[in-house]
Coordinates of C-alpha atoms in Angstrom, one line a residue:
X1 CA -35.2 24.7 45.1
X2 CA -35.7 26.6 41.8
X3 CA -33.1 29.5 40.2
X4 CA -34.5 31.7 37.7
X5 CA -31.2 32.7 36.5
X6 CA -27.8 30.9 35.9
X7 CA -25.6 32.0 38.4
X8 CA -22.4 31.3 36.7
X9 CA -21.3 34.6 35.7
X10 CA -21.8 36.3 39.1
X11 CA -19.8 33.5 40.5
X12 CA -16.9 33.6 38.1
X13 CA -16.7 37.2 38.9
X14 CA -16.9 36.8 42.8
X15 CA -14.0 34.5 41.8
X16 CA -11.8 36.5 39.8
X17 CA -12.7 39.7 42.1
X18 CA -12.6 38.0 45.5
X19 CA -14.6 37.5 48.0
X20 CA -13.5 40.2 50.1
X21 CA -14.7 42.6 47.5
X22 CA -17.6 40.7 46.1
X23 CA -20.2 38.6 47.9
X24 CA -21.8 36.0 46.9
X25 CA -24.4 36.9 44.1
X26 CA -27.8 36.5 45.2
X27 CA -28.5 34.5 42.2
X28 CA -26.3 32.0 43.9
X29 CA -28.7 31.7 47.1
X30 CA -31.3 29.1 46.5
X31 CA -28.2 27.0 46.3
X32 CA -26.3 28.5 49.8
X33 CA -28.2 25.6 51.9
X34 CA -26.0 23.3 50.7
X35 CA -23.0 25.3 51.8
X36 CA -21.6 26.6 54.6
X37 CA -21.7 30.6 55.2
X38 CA -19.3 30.9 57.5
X39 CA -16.2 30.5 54.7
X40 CA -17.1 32.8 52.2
X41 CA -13.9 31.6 49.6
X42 CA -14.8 27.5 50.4
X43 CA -18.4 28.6 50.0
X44 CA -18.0 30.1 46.6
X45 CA -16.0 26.6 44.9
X46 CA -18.8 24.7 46.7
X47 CA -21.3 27.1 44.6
X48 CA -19.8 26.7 41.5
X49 CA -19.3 22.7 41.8
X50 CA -23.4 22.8 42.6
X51 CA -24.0 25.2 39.4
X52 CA -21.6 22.9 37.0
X53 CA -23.7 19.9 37.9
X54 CA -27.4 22.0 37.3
X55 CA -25.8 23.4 33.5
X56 CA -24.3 19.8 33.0
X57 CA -28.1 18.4 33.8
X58 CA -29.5 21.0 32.4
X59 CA -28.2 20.6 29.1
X60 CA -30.5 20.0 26.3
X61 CA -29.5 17.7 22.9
X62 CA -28.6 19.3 20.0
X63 CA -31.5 18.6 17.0
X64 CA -30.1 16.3 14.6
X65 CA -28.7 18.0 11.2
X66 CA -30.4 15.7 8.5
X67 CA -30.8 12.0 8.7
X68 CA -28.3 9.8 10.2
X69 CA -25.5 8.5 7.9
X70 CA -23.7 5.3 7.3
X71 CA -23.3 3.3 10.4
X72 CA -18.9 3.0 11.1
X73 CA -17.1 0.5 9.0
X74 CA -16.6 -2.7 10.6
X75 CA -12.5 -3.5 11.8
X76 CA -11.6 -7.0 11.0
X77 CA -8.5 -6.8 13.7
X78 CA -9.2 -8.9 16.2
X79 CA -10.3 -7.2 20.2
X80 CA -7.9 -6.2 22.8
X81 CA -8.0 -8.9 25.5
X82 CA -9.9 -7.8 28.7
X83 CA -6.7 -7.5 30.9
X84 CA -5.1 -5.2 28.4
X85 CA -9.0 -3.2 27.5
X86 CA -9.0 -2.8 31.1
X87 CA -4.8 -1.6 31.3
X88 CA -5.8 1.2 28.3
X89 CA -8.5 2.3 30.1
X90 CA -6.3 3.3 33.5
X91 CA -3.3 4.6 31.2
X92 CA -5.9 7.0 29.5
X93 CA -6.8 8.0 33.2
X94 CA -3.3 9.6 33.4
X95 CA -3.2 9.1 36.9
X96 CA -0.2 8.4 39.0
X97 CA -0.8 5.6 41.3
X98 CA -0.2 2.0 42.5
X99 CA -1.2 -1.5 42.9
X100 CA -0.7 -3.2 45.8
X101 CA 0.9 -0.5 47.8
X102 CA 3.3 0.3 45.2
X103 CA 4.2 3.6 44.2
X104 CA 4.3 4.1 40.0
X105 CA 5.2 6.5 37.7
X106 CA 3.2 9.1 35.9
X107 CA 0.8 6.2 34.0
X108 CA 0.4 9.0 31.1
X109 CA 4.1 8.6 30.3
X110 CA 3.8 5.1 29.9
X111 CA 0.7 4.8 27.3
X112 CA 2.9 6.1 24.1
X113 CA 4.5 2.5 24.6
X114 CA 1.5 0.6 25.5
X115 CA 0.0 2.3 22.2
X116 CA 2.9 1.5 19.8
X117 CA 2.9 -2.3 21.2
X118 CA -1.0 -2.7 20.8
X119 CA -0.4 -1.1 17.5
X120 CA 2.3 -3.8 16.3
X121 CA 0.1 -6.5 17.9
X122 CA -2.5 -5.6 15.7
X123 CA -5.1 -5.2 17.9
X124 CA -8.4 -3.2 17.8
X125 CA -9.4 -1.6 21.4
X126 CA -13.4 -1.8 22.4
X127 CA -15.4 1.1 20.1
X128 CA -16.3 2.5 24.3
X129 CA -12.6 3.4 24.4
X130 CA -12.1 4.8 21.3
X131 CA -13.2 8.7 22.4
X132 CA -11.1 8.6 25.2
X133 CA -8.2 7.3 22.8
X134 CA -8.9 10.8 20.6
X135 CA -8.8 13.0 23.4
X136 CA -5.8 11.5 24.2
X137 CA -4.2 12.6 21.1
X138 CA -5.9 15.4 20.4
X139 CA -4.4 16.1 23.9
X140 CA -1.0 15.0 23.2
X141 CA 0.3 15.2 19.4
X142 CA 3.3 12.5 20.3
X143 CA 0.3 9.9 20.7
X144 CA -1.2 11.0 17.4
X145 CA 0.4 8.5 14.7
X146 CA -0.3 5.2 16.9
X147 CA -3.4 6.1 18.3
X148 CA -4.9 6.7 15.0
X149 CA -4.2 3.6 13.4
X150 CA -4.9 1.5 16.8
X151 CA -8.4 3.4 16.5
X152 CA -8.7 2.1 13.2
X153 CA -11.6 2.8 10.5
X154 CA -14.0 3.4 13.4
X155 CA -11.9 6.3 14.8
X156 CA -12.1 8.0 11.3
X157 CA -15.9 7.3 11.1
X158 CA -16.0 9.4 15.0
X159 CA -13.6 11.8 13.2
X160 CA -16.2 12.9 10.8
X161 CA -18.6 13.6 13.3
X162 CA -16.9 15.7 15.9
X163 CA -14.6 18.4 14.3
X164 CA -12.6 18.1 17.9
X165 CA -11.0 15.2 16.4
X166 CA -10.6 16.0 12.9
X167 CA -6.7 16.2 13.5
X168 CA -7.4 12.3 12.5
X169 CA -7.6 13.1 8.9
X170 CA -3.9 14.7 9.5
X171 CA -2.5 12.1 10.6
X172 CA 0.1 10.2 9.0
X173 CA -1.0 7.0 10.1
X174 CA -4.0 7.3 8.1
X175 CA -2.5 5.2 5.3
X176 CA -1.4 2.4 7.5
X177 CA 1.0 0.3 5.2
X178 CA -1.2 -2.9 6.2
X179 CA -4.1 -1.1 5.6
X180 CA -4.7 -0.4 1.7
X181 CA -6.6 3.2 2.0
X182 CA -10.6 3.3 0.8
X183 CA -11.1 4.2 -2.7
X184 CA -12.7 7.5 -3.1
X185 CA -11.8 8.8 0.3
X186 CA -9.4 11.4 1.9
X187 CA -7.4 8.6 3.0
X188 CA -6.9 7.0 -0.6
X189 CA -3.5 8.2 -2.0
X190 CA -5.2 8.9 -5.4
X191 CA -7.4 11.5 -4.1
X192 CA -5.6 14.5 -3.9
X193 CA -8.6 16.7 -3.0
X194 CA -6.8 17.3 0.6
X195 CA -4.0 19.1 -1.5
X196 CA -6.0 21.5 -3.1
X197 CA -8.4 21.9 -0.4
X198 CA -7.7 21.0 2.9
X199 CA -5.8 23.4 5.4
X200 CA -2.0 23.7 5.7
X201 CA -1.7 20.9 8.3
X202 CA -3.6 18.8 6.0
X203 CA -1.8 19.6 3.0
X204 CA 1.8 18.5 4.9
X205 CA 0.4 15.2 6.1
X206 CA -1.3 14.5 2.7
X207 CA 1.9 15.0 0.8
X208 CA 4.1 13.1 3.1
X209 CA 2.1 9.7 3.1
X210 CA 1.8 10.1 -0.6
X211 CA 5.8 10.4 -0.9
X212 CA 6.1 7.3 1.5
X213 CA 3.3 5.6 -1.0
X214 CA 4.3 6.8 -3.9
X215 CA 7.4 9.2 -4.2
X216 CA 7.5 10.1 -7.9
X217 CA 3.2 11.2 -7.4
X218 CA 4.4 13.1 -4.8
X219 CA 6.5 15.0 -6.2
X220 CA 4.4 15.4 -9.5
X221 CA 1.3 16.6 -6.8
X222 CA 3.8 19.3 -5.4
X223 CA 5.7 20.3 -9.6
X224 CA 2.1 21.3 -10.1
X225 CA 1.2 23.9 -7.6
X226 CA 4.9 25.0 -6.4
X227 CA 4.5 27.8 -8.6
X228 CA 1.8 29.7 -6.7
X229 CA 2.7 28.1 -2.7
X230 CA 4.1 30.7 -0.3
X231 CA 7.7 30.9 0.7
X232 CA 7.3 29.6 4.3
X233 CA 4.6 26.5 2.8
X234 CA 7.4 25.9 -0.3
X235 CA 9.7 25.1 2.8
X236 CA 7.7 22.7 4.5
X237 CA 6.4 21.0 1.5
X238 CA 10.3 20.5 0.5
X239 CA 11.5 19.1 3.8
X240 CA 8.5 15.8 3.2
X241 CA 10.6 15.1 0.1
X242 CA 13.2 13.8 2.6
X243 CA 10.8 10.7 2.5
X244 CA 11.3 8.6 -0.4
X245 CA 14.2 11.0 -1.5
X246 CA 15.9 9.6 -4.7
X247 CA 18.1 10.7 -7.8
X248 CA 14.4 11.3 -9.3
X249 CA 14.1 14.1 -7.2
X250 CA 17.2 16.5 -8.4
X251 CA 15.7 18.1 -10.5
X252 CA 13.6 19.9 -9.2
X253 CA 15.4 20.3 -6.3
X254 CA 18.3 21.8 -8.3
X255 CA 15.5 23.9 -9.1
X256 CA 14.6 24.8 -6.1
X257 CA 18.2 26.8 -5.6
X258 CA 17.3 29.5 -7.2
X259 CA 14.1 30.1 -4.9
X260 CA 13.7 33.6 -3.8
X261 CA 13.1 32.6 -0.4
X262 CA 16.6 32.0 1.5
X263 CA 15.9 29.1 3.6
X264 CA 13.9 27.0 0.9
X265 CA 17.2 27.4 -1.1
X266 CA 19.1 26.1 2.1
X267 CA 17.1 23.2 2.5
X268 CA 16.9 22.1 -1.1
X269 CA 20.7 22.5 -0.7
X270 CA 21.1 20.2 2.4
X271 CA 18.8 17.3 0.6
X272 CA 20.5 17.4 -2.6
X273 CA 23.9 17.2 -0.6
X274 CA 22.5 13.6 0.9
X275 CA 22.5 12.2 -2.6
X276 CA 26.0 11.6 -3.1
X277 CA 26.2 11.8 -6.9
X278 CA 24.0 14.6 -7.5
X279 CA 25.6 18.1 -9.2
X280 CA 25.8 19.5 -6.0
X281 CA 27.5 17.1 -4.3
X282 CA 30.3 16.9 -7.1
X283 CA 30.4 21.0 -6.7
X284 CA 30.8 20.7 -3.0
X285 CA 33.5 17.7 -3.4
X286 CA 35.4 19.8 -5.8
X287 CA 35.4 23.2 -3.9
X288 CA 36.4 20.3 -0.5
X289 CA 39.3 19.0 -2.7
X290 CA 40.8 22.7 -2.4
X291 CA 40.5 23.3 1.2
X292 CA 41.5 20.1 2.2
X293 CA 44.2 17.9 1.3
X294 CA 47.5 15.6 2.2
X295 CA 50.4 16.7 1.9
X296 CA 52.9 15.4 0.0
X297 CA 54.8 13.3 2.8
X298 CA 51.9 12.1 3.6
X299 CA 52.1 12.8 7.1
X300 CA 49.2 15.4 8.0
X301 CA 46.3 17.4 6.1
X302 CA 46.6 20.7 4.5
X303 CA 43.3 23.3 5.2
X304 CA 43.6 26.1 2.7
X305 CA 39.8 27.9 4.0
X306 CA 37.9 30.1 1.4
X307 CA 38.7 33.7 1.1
X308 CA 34.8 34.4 -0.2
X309 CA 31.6 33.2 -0.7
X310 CA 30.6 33.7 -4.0
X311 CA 27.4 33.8 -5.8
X312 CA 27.8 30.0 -6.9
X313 CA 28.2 29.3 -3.2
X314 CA 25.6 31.5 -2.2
X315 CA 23.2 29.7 -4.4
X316 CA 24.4 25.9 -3.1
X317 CA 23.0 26.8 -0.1
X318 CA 26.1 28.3 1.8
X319 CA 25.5 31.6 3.6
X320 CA 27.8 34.6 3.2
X321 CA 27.4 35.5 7.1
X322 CA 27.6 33.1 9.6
X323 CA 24.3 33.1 12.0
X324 CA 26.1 32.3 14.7
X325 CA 28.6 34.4 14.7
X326 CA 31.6 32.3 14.1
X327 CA 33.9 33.7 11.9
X328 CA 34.0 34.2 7.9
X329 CA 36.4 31.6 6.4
X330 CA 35.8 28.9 9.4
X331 CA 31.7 29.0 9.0
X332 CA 32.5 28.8 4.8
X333 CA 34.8 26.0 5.5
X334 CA 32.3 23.9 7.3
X335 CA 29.7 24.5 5.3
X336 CA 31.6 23.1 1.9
X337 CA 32.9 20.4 4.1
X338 CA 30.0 19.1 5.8
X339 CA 27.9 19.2 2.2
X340 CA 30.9 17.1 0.6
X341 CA 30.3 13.5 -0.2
X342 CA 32.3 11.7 2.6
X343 CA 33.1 9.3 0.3
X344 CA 35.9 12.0 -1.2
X345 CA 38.4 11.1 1.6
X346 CA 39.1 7.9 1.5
X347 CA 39.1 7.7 -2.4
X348 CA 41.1 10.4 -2.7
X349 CA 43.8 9.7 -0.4
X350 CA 43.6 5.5 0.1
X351 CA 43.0 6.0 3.9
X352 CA 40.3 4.7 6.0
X353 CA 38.6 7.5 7.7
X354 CA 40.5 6.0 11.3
X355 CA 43.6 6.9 9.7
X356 CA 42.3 10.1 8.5
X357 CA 41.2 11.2 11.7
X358 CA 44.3 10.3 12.9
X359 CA 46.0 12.8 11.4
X360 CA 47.0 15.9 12.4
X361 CA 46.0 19.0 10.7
X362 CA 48.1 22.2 9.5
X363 CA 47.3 25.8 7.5
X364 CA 48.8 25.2 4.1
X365 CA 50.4 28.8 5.4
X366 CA 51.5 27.2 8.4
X367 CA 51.6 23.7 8.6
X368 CA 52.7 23.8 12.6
X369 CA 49.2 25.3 13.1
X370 CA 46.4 23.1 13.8
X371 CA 44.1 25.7 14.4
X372 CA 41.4 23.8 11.7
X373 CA 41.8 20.3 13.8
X374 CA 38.1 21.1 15.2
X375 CA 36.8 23.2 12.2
X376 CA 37.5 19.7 10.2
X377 CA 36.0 16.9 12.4
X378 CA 33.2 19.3 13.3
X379 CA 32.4 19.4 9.7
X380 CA 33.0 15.2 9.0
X381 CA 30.5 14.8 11.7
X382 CA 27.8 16.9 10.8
X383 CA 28.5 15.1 7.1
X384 CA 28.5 11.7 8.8
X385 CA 25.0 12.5 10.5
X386 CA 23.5 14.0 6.9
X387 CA 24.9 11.0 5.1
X388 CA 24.1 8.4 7.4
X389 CA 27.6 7.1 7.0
X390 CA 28.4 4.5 9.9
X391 CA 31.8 3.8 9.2
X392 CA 32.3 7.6 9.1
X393 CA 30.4 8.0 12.7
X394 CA 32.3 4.7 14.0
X395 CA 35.5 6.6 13.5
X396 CA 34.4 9.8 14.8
X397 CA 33.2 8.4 18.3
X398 CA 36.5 5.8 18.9
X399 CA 36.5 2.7 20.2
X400 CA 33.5 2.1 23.3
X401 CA 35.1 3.5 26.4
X402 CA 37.6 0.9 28.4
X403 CA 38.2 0.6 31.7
X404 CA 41.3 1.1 32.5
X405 CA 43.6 -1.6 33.1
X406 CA 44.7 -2.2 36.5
X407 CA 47.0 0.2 37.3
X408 CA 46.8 1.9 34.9
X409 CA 44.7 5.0 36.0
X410 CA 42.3 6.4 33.4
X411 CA 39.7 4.9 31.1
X412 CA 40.2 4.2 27.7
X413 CA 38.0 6.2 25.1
X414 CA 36.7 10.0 25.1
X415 CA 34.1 11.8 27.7
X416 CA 31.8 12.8 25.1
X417 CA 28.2 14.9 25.2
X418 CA 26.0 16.8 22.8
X419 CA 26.8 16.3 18.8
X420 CA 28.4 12.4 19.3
X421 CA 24.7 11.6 20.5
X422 CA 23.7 12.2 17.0
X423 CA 26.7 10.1 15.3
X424 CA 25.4 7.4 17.8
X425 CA 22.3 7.5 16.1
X426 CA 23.4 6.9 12.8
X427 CA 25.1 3.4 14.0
X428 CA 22.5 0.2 14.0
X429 CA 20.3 -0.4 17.3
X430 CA 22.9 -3.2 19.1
X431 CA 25.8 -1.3 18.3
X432 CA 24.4 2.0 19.7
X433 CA 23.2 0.0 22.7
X434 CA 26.4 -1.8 23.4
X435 CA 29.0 1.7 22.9
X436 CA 26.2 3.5 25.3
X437 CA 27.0 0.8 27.9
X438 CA 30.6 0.7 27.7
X439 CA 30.6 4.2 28.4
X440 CA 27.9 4.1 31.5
X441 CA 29.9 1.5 32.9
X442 CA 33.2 3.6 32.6
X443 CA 32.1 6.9 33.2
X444 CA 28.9 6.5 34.8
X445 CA 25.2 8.9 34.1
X446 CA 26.1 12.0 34.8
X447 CA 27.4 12.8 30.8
X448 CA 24.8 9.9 29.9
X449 CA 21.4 11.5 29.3
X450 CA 22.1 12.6 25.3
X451 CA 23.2 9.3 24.8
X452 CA 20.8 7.1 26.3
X453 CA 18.5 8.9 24.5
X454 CA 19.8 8.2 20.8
X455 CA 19.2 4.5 22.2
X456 CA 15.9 2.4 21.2
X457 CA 13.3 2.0 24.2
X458 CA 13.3 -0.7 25.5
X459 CA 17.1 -0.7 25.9
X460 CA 19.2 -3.7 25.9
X461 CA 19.8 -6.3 28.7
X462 CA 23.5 -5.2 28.7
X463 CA 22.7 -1.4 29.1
X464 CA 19.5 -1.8 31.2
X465 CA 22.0 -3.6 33.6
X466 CA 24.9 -0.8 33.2
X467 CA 22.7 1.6 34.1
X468 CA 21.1 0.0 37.0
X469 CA 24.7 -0.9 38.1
X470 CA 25.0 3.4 37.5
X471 CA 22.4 3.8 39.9
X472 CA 23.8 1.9 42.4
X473 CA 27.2 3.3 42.5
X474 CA 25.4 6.7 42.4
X475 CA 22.8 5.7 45.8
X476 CA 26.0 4.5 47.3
X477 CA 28.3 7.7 47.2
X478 CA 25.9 9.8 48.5
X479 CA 24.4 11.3 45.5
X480 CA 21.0 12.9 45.6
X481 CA 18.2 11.2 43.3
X482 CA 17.7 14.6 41.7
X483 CA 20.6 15.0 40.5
X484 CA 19.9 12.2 38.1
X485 CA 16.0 13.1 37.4
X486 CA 16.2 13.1 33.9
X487 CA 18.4 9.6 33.2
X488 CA 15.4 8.2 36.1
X489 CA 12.4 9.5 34.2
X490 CA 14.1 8.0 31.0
X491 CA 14.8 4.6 32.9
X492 CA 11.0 4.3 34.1
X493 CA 10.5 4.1 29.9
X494 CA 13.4 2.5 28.9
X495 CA 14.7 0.0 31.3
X496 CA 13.9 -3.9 30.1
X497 CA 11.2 -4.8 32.4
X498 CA 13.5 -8.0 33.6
X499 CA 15.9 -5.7 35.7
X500 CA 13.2 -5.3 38.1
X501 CA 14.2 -7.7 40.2
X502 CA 17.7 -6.0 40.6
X503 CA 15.9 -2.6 41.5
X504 CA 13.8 -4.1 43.9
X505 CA 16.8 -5.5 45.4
X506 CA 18.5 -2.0 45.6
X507 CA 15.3 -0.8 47.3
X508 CA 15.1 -3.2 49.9
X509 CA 19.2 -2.6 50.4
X510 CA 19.0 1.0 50.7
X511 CA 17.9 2.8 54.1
X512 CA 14.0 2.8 54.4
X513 CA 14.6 6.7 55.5
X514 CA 16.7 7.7 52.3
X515 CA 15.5 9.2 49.1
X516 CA 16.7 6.3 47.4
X517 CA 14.8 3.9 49.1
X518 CA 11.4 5.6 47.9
X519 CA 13.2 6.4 44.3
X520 CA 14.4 2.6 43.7
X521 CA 11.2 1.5 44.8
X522 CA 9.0 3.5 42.5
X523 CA 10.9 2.6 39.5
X524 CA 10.8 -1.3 40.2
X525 CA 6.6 -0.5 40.8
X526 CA 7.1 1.1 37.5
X527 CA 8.8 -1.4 35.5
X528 CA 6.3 -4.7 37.1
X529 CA 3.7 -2.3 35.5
X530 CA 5.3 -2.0 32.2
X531 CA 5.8 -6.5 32.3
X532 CA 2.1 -6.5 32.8
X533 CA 1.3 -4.5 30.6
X534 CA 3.2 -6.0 27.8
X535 CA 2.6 -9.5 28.4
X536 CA -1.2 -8.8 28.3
X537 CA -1.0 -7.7 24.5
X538 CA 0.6 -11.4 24.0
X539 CA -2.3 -12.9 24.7
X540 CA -4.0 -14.7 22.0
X541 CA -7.8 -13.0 21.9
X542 CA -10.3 -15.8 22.0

């Protein structure tokens, strides 16, 4: 069989026109013995399957720019064992599947935590794995950090030759903290040639690993070409200051306020207001002091909101409209608030910020009113969050829910969603793990998902088993899987591998026709999977 012209075009345009309205192209005929006729749409995929396969053979190489050049750099970390060589290679196959009749997960949501374990092992994978590796994360930009520094030097040698993959020399793991960067290379701190001519992209990552290297270079690299930057780069370069961000840095942030460009003088503002004794802080604490204070019994807090913004407040980062459109005074009176150092409070008045919150709040026009209640502990918790202040974000959540004592009726502590997910992430790992538990065990998933998800993967013993306890009160009133589908795609990442056991037992318990019974089963697959995997990257290599 011989074709004297590529029939691929013709094809794609029988496709795209139908073949109702176009037959197949005559170019296309040496090839219709190995199709049927009769099915005209079935014929045409056959045809252009066949044609792939003859331009995929077809294909000549590429001549060779110049002579080759240096082979890649050896990596000293020692080799992935075979099991876990052979586990990367079916994670970065994506596929969902099973072994042994069991029915897993989508495999490509569990390689971002295969990566970051092989990465903290300090293992190398096999140089045939690495292209597969850079799709990967060329594909997926989550995978990007890990799989660069598991790819190690001989991923950025493959980087230089295939500008698919170039995205390596972006990427912040390139200056691996146990990994001193080559001299004289684009990953060596001290070559700043990426700053002045790389792309955008490049410029960002660059500047970021140099402030986690070396803050005060980094923000000497940026002092000496902020003058000429664009407004919309000025405000991306600013926000990788948050790294390494120090008193050193107020300067030039203070700077930074009178930038023409409106949001680079709001985010200058936010950063300075995380340094608790820099001149904004003090100007936010002091314009706080006179919205907000106790009264003189001691009883309950005074608000007093401001009647304008003016240009001093304008400039500290607070804007005169709200964008949300919340009103005037309330939007001003956040803003001053949440930028105050939270530290004001307590030294102001001798209270702990429990007793603080405790009390009630009144307009120093009417003190009955407590129309600011909200406006206030809105405002402490966005503060708390900026500031990293636990004891602050403690307070705001309560006590871990209760349940109630017998008798008594309701559960102790408050239903909370949305914002407290973000005060539970500024308390340490067990803590956050242990409140989230308390309230699965009291309240159960359904206002769970925001909160599980301000937890560290894998999560606890304790709330691995409050949430399969969840699931099991949820199979047994009647519930539909589906209406948990987000907390069970989190659990088949999440859950500690050891509570398999118990979800196999809640498989085997529930009725082989339900939706449970298929649901329960898949995530027990899933978490065996996930032992395996993890206890083949304990192995000693060798």
């Amino acid at each position: 069989m011989t074709l004297t012209q590529d029939p691929w075009e013709p094809l794609r345009t029988s496709a795209l026109l139908g073949t109702d309205r176009r037959p197949l192209p005559p170019t296309a005929l040496p090839l219709a013995e190995a199709v049927d006729p009769s099915d005209p749409a079935t014929a045409l995929l056959e045809l252009a399957a066949l044609a792939t396969v003859r331009r995929r053979a077809g294909a000549l190489p590429v001549p060779a720019a110049g002579p080759p050049g240096p082979p890649a750099p050896e990596d000293p970390r020692p080799e992935l064992p075979e099991a876990a060589a052979r586990r990367l290679a079916v994670l970065l196959g994506g596929r969902t599947g099973g072994t042994g009749g069991a029915t897993l997960a989508n495999l490509a949501e569990l390689l971002p935590q295969w990566l970051a374990a092989a990465r903290a092992a300090g293992l190398r994978p096999p140089a045939a794995l690495i292209p597969g590796l850079l799709d990967a994360a060329r594909a997926r930009s989550e995978l990007r950090s890990d799989a660069v520094a598991l790819a190690g030097p001989p991923g950025r040698w493959l980087a230089a030759q295939n500008p698919d993959w170039r995205f390596v020399l972006r990427t912040t793991a390139a200056w691996p903290a146990r990994r001193p960067a080559t001299p004289g290379t684009p990953d060596d701190p001290a070559d700043h040639r990426l700053w002045h001519e790389g792309l955008f992209a490049e410029r960002v990552t660059h500047l970021t690993l140099l402030r986690r290297h070396d803050p005060a270079a980094g923000l000497e690299l940026l002092r000496s070409t902020w003058p000429t930057e664009r407004a919309e780069d000025r405000l991306l370069f600013l926000d990788a200051l948050q790294d390494g961000l120090s008193p050193a840095d107020e300067p030039f942030l203070e700077a930074a306020l009178g930038d023409r460009s409106k949001n680079v003088r709001a985010t200058a503002a936010e950063l300075l207001s995380t340094l608790p004794d820099s001149a904004l802080a003090r100007r936010m604490a002091e314009r706080a002091r006179a919205a907000v204070r106790l009264a003189d019994s001691g009883t309950h807090l005074l608000v007093t909101p401001p009647t304008e913004c003016d240009e001093r407040m304008q400039r500290d980062g607070i804007a005169p409209k709200s964008p949300t459109g919340r009103g005037e005074r309330a939007w001003w009176f956040g803003e001053l608030v949440a930028a105050a150092p939270l530290s004001v409070w307590p030294a102001d008045t001798g209270l702990t910020p429990e007793r603080l919150l405790a009390l009630r709040v009144g307009d120093s026009v009417d003190e009955t009113s407590s129309s600011w209640a909200d406006d206030l502990r809105e405002a402490w918790a966005r503060a708390a969050v900026r500031q990293h202040d636990a004891d602050w974000a403690r307070a705001l959540l309560g006590p871990a829910p209760a349940p109630p004592a017998r008798g008594a009726g309701r559960a102790r502590g408050a239903r909370v969603t949305g914002a407290p997910a973000k005060l539970l992430a500024v308390l340490p790992p067990e803590e956050r793990a242990a409140w989230t538990a308390a309230f699965v065990e009291v309240h159960g998933l359904a206002e769970a998902f925001q909160l599980l998800g301000a937890c560290a993967t894998p999560w606890t013993p304790p709330l691995s088993t409050a949430v399969v306890t969840a699931l099991a009160r949820a199979a047994a009133s009647g519930a539909y899987p589906w209406s948990h589908s987000g907390v069970l795609g989190m659990t088949e990442r999440a859950l500690a591998p050891g509570t398999a056991a118990a979800v196999e037992e809640l498989a085997a318990g529930a009725s082989p026709d339900s939706a449970w019974s298929e649901t329960f089963a898949r995530l027990a697959g899933t978490l065996r999977f996930r032992a395996a995997m993890l206890d083949e990257l304990t192995v000693t290599p060798g």
